[in-house]
CSV table of C-alpha atoms in Angstrom, one decimal:
chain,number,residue,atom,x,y,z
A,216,UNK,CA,-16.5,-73.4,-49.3
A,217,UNK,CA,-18.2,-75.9,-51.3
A,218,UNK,CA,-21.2,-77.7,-50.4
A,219,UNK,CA,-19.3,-81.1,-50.1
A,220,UNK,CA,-18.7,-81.6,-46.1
A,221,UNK,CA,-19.7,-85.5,-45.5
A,222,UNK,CA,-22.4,-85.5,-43.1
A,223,UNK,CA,-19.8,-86.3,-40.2
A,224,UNK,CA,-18.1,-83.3,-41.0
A,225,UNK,CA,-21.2,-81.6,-38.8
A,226,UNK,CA,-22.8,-82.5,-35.6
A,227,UNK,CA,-25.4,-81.3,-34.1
A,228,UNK,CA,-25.6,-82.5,-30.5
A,229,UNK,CA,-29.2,-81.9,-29.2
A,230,UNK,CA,-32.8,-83.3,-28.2
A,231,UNK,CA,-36.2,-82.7,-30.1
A,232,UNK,CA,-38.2,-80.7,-27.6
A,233,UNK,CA,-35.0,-78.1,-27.5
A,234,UNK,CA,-36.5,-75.0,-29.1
A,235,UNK,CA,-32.7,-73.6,-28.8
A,236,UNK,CA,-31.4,-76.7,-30.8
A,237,UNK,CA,-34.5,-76.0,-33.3
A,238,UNK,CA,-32.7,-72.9,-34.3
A,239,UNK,CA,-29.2,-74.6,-34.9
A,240,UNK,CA,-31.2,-77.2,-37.3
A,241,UNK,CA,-33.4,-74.9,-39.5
A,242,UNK,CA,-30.0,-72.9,-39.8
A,243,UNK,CA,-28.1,-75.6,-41.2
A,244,UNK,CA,-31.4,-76.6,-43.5
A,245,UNK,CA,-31.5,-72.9,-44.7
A,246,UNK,CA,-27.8,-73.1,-45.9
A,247,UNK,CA,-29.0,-76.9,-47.0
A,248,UNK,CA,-25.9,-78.7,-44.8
A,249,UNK,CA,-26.2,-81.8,-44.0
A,250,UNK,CA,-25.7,-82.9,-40.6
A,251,UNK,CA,-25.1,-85.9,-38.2
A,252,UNK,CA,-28.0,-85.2,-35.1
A,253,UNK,CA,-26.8,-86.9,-32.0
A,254,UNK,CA,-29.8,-86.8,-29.8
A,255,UNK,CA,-28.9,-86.5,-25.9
A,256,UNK,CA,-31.0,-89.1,-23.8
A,257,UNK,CA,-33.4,-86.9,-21.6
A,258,UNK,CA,-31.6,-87.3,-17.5
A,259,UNK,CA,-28.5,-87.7,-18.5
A,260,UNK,CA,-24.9,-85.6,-20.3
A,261,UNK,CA,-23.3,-87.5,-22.8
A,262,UNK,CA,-19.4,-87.8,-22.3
A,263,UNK,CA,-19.2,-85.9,-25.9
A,264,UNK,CA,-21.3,-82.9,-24.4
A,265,UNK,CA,-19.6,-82.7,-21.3
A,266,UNK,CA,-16.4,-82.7,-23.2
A,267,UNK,CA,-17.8,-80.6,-26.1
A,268,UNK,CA,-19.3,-77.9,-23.7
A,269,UNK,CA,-17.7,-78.0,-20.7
A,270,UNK,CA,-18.3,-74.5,-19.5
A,271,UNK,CA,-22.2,-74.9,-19.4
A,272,UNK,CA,-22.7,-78.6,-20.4
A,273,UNK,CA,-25.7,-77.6,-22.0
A,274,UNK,CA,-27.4,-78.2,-25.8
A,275,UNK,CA,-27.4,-77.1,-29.0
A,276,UNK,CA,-23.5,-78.0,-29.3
A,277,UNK,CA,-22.7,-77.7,-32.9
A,278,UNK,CA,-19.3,-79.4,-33.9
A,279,UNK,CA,-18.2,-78.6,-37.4
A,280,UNK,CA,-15.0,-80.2,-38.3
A,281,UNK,CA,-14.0,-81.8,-34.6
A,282,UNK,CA,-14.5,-78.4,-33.5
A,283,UNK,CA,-17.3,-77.2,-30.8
A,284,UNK,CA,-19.7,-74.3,-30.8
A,285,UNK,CA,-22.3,-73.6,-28.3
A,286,UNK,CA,-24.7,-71.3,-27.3
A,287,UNK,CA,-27.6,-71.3,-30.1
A,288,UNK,CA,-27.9,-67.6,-31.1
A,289,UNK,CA,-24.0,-67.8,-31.8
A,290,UNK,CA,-23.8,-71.3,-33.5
A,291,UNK,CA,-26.6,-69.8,-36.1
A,292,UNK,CA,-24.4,-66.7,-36.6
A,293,UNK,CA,-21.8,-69.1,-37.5
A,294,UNK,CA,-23.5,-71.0,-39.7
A,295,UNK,CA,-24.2,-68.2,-41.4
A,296,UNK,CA,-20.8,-66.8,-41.8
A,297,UNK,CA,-19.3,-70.1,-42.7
A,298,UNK,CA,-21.6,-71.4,-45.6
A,299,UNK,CA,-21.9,-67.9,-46.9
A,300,UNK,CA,-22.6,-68.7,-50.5
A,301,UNK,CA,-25.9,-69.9,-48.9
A,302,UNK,CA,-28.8,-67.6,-48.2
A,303,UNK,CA,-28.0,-65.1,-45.5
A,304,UNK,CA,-29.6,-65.6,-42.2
A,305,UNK,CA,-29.0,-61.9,-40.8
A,306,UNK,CA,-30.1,-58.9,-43.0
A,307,UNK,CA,-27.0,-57.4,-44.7
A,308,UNK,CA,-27.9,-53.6,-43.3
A,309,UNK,CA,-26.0,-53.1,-40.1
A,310,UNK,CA,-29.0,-51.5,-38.2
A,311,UNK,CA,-31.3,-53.9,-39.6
A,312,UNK,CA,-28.6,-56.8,-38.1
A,313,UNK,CA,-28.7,-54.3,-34.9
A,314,UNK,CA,-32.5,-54.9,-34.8
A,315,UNK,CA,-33.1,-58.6,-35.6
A,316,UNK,CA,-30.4,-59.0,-32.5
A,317,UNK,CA,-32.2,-56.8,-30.1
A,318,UNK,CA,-35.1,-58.6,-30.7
A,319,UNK,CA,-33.5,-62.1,-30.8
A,320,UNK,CA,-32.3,-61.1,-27.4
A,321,UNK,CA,-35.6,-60.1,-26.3
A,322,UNK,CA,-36.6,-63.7,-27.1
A,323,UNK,CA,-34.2,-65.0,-24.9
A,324,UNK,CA,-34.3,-62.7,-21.8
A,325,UNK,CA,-37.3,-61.5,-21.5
A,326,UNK,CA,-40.3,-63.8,-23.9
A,327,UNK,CA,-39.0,-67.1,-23.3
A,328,UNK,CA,-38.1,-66.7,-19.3
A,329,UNK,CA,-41.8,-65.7,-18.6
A,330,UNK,CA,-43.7,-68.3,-21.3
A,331,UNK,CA,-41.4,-71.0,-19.8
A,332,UNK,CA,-43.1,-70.4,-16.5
A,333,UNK,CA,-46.9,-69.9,-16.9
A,334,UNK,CA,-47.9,-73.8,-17.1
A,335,UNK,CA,-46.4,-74.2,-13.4
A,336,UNK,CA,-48.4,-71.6,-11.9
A,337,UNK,CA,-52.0,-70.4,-10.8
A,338,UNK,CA,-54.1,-67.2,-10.0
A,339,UNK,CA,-52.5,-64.1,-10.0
A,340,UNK,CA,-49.1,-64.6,-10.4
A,341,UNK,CA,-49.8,-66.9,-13.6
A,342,UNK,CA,-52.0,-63.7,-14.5
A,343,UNK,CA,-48.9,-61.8,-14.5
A,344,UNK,CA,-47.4,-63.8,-16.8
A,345,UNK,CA,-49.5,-64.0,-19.3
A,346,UNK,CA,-49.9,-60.4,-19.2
A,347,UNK,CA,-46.1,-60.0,-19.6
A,348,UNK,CA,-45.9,-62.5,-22.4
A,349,UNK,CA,-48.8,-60.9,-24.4
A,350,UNK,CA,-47.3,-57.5,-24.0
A,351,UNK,CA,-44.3,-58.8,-24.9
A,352,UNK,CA,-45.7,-60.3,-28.0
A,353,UNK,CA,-47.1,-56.9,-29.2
A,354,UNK,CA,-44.2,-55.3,-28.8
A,355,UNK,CA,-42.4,-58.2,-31.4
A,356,UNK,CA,-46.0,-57.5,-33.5
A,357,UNK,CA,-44.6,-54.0,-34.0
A,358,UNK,CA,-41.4,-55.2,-35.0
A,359,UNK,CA,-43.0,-57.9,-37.3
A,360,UNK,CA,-44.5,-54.8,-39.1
A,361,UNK,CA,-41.5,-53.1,-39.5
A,362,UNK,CA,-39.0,-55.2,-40.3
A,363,UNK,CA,-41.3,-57.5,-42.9
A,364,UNK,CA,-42.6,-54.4,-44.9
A,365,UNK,CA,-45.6,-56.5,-46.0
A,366,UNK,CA,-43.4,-60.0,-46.5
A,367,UNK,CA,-44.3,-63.1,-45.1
A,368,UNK,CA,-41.1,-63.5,-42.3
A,369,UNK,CA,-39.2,-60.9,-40.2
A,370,UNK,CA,-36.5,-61.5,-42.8
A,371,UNK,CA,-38.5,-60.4,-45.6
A,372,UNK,CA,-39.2,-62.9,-48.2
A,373,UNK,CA,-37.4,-65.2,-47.0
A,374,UNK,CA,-36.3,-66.7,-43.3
A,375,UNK,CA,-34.2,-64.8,-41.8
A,376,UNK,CA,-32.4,-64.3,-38.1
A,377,UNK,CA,-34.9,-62.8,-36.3
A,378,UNK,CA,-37.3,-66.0,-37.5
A,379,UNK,CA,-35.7,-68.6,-36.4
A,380,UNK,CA,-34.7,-67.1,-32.9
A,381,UNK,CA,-38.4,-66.1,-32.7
A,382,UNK,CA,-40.1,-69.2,-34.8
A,383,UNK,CA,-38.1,-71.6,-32.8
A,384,UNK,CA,-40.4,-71.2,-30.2
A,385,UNK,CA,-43.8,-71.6,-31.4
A,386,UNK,CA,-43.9,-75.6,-30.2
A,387,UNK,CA,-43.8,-74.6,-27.1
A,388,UNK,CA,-45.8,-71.6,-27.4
A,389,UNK,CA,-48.8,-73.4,-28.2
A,390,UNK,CA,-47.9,-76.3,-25.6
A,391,UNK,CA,-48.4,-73.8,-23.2
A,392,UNK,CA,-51.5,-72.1,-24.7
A,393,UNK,CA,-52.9,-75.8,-24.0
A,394,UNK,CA,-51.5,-76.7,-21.0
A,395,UNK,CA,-51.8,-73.4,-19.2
A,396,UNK,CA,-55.5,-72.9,-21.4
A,397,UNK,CA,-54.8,-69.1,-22.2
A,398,UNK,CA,-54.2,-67.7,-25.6
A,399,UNK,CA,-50.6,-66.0,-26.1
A,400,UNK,CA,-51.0,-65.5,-29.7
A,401,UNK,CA,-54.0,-63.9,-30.8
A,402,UNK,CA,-55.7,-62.8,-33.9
A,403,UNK,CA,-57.3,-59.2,-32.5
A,404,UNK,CA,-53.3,-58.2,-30.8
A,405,UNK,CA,-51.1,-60.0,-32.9
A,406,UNK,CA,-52.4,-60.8,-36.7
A,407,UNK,CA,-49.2,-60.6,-38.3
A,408,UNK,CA,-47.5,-63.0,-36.0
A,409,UNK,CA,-50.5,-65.3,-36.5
A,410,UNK,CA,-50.0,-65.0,-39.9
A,411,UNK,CA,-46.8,-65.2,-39.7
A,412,UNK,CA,-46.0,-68.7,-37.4
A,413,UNK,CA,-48.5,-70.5,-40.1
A,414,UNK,CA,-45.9,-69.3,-42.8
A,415,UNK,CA,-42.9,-70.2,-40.5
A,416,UNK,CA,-43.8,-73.6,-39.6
A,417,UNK,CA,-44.9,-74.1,-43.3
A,418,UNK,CA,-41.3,-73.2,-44.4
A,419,UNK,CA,-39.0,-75.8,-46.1
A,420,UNK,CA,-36.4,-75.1,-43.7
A,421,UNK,CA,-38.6,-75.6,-40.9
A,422,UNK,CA,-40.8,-78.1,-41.6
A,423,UNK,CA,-40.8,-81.5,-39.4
A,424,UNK,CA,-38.3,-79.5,-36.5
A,425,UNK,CA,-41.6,-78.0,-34.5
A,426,UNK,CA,-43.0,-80.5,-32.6
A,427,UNK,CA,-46.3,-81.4,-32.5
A,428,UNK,CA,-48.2,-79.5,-29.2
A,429,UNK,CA,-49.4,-83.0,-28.4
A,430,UNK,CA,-45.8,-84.3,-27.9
A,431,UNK,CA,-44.5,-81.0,-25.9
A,432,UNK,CA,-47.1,-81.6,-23.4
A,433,UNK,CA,-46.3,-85.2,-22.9
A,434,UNK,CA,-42.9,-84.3,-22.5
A,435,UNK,CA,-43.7,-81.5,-20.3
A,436,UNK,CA,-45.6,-83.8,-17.9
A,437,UNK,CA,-43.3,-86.4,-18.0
A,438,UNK,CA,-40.5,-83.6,-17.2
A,439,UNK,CA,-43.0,-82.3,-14.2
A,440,UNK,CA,-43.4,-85.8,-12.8
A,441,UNK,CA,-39.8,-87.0,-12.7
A,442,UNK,CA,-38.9,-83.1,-11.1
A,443,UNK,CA,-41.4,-84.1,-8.6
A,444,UNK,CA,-39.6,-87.5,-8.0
A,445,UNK,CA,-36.3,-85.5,-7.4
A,446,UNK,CA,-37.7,-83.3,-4.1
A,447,UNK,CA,-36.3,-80.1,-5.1
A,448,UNK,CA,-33.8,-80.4,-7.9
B,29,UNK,CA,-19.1,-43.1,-45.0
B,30,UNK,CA,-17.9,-39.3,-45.0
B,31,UNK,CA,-16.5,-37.9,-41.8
B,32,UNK,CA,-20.3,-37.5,-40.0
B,33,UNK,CA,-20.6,-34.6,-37.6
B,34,UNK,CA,-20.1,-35.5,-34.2
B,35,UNK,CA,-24.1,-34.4,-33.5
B,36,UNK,CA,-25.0,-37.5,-35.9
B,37,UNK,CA,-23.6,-39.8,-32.9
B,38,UNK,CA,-24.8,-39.6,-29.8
B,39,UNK,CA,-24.2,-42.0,-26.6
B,40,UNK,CA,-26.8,-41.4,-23.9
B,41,UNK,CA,-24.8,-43.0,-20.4
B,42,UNK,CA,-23.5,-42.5,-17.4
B,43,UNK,CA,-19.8,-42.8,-16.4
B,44,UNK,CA,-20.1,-45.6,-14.0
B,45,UNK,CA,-21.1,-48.3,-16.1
B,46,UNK,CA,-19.2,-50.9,-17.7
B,47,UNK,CA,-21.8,-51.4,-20.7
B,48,UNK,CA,-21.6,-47.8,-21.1
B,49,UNK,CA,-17.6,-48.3,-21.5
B,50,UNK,CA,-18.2,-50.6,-24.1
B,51,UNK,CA,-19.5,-48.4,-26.3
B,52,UNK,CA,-16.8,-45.5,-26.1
B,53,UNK,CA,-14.0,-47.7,-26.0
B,54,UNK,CA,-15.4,-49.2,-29.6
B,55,UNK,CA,-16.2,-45.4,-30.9
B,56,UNK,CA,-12.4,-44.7,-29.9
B,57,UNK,CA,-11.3,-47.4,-31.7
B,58,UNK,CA,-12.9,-46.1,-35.0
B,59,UNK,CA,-11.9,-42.8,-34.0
B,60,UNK,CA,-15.4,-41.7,-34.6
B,61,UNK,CA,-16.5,-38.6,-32.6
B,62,UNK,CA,-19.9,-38.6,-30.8
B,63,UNK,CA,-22.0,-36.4,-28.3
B,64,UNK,CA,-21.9,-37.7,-25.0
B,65,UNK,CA,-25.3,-37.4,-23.1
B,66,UNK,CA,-24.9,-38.1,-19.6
B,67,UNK,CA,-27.8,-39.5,-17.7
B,68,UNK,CA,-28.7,-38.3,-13.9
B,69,UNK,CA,-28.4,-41.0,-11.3
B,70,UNK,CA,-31.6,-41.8,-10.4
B,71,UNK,CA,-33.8,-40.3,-13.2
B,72,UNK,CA,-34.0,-41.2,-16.7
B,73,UNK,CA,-34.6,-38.5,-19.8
B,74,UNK,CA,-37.1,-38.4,-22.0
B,75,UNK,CA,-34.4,-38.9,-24.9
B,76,UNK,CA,-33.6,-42.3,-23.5
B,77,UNK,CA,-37.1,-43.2,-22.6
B,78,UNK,CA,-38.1,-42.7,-26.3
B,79,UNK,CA,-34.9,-44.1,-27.7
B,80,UNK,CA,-34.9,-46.9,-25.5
B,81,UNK,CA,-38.7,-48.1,-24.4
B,82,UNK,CA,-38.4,-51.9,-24.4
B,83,UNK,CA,-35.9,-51.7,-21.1
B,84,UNK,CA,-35.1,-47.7,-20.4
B,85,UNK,CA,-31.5,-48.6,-19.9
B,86,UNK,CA,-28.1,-47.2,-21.1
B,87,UNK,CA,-25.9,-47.6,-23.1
B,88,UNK,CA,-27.9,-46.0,-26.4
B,89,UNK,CA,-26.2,-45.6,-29.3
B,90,UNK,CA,-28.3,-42.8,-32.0
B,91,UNK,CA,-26.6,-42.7,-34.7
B,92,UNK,CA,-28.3,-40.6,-37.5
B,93,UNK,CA,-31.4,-40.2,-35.5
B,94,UNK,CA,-31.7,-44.2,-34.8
B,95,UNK,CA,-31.3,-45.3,-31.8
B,96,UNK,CA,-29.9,-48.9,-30.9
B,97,UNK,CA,-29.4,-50.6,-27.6
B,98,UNK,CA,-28.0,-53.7,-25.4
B,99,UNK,CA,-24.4,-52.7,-25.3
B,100,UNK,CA,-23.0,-55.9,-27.5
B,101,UNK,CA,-25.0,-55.4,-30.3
B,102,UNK,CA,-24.3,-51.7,-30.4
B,103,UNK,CA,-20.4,-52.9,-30.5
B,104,UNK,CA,-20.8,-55.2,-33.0
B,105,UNK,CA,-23.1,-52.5,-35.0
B,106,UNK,CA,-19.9,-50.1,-35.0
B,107,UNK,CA,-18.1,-52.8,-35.5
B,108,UNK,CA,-19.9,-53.2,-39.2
B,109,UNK,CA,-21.0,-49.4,-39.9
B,110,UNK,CA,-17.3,-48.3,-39.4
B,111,UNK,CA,-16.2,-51.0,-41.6
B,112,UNK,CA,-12.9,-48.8,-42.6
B,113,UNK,CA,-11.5,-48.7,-39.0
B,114,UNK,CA,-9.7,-51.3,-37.0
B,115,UNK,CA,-12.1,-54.7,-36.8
B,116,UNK,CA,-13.1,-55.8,-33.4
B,117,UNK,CA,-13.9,-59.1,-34.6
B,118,UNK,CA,-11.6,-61.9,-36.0
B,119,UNK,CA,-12.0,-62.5,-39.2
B,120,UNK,CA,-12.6,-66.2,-39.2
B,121,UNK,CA,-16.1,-67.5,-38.5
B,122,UNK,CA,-14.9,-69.8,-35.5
B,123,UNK,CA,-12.8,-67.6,-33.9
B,124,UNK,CA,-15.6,-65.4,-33.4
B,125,UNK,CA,-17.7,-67.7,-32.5
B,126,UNK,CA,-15.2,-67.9,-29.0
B,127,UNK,CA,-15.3,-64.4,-28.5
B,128,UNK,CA,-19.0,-63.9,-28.9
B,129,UNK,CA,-19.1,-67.1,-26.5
B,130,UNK,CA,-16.9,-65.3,-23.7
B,131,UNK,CA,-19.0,-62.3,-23.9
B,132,UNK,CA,-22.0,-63.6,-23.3
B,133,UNK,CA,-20.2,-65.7,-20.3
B,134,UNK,CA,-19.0,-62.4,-18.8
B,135,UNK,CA,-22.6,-61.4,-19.3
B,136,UNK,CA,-24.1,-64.0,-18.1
B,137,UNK,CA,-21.8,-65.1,-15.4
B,138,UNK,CA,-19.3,-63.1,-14.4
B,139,UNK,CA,-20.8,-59.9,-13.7
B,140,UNK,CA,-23.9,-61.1,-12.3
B,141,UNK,CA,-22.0,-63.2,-9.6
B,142,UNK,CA,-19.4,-60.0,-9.1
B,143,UNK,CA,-22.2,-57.8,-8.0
B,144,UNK,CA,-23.2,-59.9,-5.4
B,145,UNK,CA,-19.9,-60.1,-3.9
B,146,UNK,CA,-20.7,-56.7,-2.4
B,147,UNK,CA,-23.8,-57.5,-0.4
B,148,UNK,CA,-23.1,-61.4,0.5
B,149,UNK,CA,-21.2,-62.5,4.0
B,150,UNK,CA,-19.4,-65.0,5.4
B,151,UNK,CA,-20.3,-68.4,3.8
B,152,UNK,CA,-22.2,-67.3,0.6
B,153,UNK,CA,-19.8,-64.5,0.1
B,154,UNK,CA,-16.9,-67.3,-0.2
B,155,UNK,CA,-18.7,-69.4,-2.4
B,156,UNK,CA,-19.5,-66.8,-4.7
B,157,UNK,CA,-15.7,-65.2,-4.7
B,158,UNK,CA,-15.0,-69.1,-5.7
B,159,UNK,CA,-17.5,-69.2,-8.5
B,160,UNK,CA,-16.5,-65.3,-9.7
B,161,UNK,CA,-12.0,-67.0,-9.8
B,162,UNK,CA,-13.4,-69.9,-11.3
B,163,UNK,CA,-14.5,-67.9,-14.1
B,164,UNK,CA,-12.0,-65.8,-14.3
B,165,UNK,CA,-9.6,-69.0,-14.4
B,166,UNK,CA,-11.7,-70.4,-17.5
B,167,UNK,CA,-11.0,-67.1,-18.9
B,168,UNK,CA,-7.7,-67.1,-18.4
B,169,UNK,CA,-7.5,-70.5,-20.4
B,170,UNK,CA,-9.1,-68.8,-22.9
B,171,UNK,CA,-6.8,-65.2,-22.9
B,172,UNK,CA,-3.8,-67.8,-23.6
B,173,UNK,CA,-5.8,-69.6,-26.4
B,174,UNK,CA,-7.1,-66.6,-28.0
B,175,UNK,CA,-4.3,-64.0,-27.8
B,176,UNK,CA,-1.3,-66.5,-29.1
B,177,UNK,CA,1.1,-64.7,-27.2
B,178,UNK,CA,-0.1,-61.0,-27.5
B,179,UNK,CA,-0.9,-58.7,-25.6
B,180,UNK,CA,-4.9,-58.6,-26.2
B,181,UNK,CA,-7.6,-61.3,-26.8
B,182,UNK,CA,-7.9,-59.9,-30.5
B,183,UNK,CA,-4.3,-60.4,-30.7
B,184,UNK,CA,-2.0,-56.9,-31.4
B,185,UNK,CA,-4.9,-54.9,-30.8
B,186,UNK,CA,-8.0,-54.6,-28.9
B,187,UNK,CA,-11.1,-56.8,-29.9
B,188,UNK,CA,-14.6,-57.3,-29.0
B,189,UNK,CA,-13.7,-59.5,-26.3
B,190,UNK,CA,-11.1,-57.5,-25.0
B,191,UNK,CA,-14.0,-54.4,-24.9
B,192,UNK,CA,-16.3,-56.8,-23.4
B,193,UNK,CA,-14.5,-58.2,-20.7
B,194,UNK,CA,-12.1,-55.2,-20.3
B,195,UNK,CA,-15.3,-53.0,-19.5
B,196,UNK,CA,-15.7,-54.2,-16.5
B,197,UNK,CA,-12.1,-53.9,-14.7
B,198,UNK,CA,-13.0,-50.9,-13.0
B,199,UNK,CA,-15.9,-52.5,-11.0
B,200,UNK,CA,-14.1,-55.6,-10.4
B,201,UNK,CA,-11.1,-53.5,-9.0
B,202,UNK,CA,-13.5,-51.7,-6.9
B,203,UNK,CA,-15.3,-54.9,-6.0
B,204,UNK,CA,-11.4,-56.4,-4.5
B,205,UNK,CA,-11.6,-53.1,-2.4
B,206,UNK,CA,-15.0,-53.0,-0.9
B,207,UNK,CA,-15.0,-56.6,-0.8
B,208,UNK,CA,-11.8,-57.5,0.5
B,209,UNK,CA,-11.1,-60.2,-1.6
B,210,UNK,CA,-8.6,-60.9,-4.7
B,211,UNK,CA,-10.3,-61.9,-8.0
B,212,UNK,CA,-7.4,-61.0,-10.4
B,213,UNK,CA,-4.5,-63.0,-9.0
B,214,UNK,CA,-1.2,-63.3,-10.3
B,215,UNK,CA,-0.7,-67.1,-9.6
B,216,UNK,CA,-3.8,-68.0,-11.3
B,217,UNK,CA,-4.8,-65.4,-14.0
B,218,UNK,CA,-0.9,-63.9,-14.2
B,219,UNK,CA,-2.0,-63.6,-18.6
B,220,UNK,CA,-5.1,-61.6,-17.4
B,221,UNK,CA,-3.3,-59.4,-14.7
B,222,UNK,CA,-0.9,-58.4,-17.7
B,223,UNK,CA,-4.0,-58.0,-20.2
B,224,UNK,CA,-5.3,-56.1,-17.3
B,225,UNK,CA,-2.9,-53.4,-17.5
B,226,UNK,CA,-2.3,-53.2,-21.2
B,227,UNK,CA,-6.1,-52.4,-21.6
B,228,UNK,CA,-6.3,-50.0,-19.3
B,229,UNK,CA,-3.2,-48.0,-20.9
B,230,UNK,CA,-4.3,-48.6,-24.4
B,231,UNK,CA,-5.2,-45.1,-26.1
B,232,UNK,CA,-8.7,-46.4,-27.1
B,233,UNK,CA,-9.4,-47.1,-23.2
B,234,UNK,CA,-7.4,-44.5,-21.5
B,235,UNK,CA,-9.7,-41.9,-19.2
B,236,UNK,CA,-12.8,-44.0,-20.1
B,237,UNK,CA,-12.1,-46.9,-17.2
B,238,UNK,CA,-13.1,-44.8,-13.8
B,239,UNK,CA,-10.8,-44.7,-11.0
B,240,UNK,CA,-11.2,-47.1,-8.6
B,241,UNK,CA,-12.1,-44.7,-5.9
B,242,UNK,CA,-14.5,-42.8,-7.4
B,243,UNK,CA,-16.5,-46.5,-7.8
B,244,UNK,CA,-16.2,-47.1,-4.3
B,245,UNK,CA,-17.9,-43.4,-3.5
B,246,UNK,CA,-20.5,-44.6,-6.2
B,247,UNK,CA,-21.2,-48.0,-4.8
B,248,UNK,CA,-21.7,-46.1,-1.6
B,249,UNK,CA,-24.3,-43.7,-3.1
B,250,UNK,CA,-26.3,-46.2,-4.7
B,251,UNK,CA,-26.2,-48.4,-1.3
B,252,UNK,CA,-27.8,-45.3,0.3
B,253,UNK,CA,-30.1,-45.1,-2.8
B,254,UNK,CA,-31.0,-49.0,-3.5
B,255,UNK,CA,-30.1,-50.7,-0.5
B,256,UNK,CA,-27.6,-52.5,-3.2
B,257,UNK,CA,-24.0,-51.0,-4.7
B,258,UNK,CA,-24.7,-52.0,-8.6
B,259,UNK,CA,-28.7,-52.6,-8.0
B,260,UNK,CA,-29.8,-52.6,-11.7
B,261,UNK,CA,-27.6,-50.8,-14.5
């Protein structure tokens, strides 16, 4: 397939602070696609996301050639298969692919659950979290070693799968090492994965899609107060 | 890859589950022989609690002395080792895309909400039975989309969404029963009622599916175990 899709050809419909439409973005910069970005307005569905993603009416939608994909971990496997003449996202090995899913998963069930939660709480149970989180984080350290052998990404040289499920996540790690004042990432448990985020974020493909911790926090109180203004949503 | 031994494929499982299922049915497919290593209810072994320390749960799949886990990804890893066998994914990108998508909805949202069936009454058990057939009509939608006629999902033969969905018709069987309730209904799912059947008697699938009955018994034991039919697989 040659690298001559007009922009409109592919759409990505999503929102800035999205660290699930993060990954559909750095994808399509790996495999240098250019794309239309139709950013949702924060409160409300558009009618094209609602119609585009009916089942879970939910961001990243990708739609490449009129045609929807949702669910972020599977739009970037698709991006990957479709512009294959492009670098690969997902290591060619089957048990490496095995791995750099497992751990992808990881990221979505069990990392990203517990982080989300740590700035709303207090005292023990917040504890709890951040225990969970940091353990969880040594656990992808030891994978980092692994799977790198001495590179710069998970991927090796260069970005790869288990990076941008991973990476995607670091705006809003850091928002909440600020707003919940406890550090996640840490030189003494984690030094690769220190290392390692200031390659990510420094990445071609990356750059300008992590958004500044300042912004995330804004956004995260402005999301707190108008939660608050609902009752219970 | 030469004809391995069948001691260079192990499965460490148990017979009840439906993510154990997965992983036989696919080994069937590629008529690869493996070592089955059944698990006692309500201890794990040391084998999986090495091979599996992230989350101690089955399905593990060691192949060659490496162990892999979460019972899609193991699929999808047969899926590429066995590369000379019948494919379980389509071939084109966006068609896979849908079938990785309905996976992760029975995942996500059908099996969760059929395991409560079992414990909720009255009101909540209604509204969940609604939420399980609404699912199952979405899937239907998709059965008619995706199999053009056929008999399967993949089309002619069995795919990955056929395993991953298809896994799980012995608990929802045994869910009707203990619950009292119709899920699978021939005026609104009549192409999955058919599927239904076809799967079951496919000669990938045959024996692997557990009787309905023997479920029931099961669901009973656990109750007496967990306080839940299903607790945690």
């Amino acid at each position: 397939m040659a690298n001559t899709s007009s922009t409109h050809d592919v759409k990505v419909l999503g929102a800035w602070p999205s660290p699930f439409v993060i990954r559909a973005r750095i994808a399509l910069n790996i495999k240098s696609v250019e794309y239309e970005f139709l950013a949702e307005t924060p409160g409300s569905k558009s009618q094209l996301l609602l119609q585009s993603n009916p089942v879970h009416k939910k961001i990243p939608v990708l739609i490449h050639r009129g045609k929807p994909i949702a669910e972020s971990l599977i739009i970037v496997q698709y991006i990957d298969e479709v512009w294959s003449s492009g670098p690969s996202i997902l290591p060619s090995d089957p048990y490496d692919r095995a791995i750099a899913r497992f751990w992808a998963a990881y990221v979505d069930d069990k990392f990203f659950p517990s982080m989300s939660l740590i700035k709303s709480e207090q005292g023990e149970k917040k504890a709890a979290l951040v225990k969970q989180v940091t353990e969880g984080l040594v656990l992808l350290e030891e994978a980092f070693q692994k799977s790198s052998k001495g590179k710069a990404f998970f991927g090796g040289d260069r970005i790869g799968y288990l990076d941008v499920a991973f990476g995607s996540m670091l705006g809003w790690l850091r928002a909440t090492e600020k707003m919940g004042e406890v550090k996640l990432l840490d030189e003494a448990k984690t030094p690769g994965l220190v290392q390692w985020a200031e390659s990510f974020c420094a990445d071609g493909a990356v750059k300008g899609l992590i958004p500044e911790t300042e912004k995330l926090v804004e956004f995260a109180k402005l999301l707190a107060a108008r939660m608050k203004g609902r009752g219970s949503s």
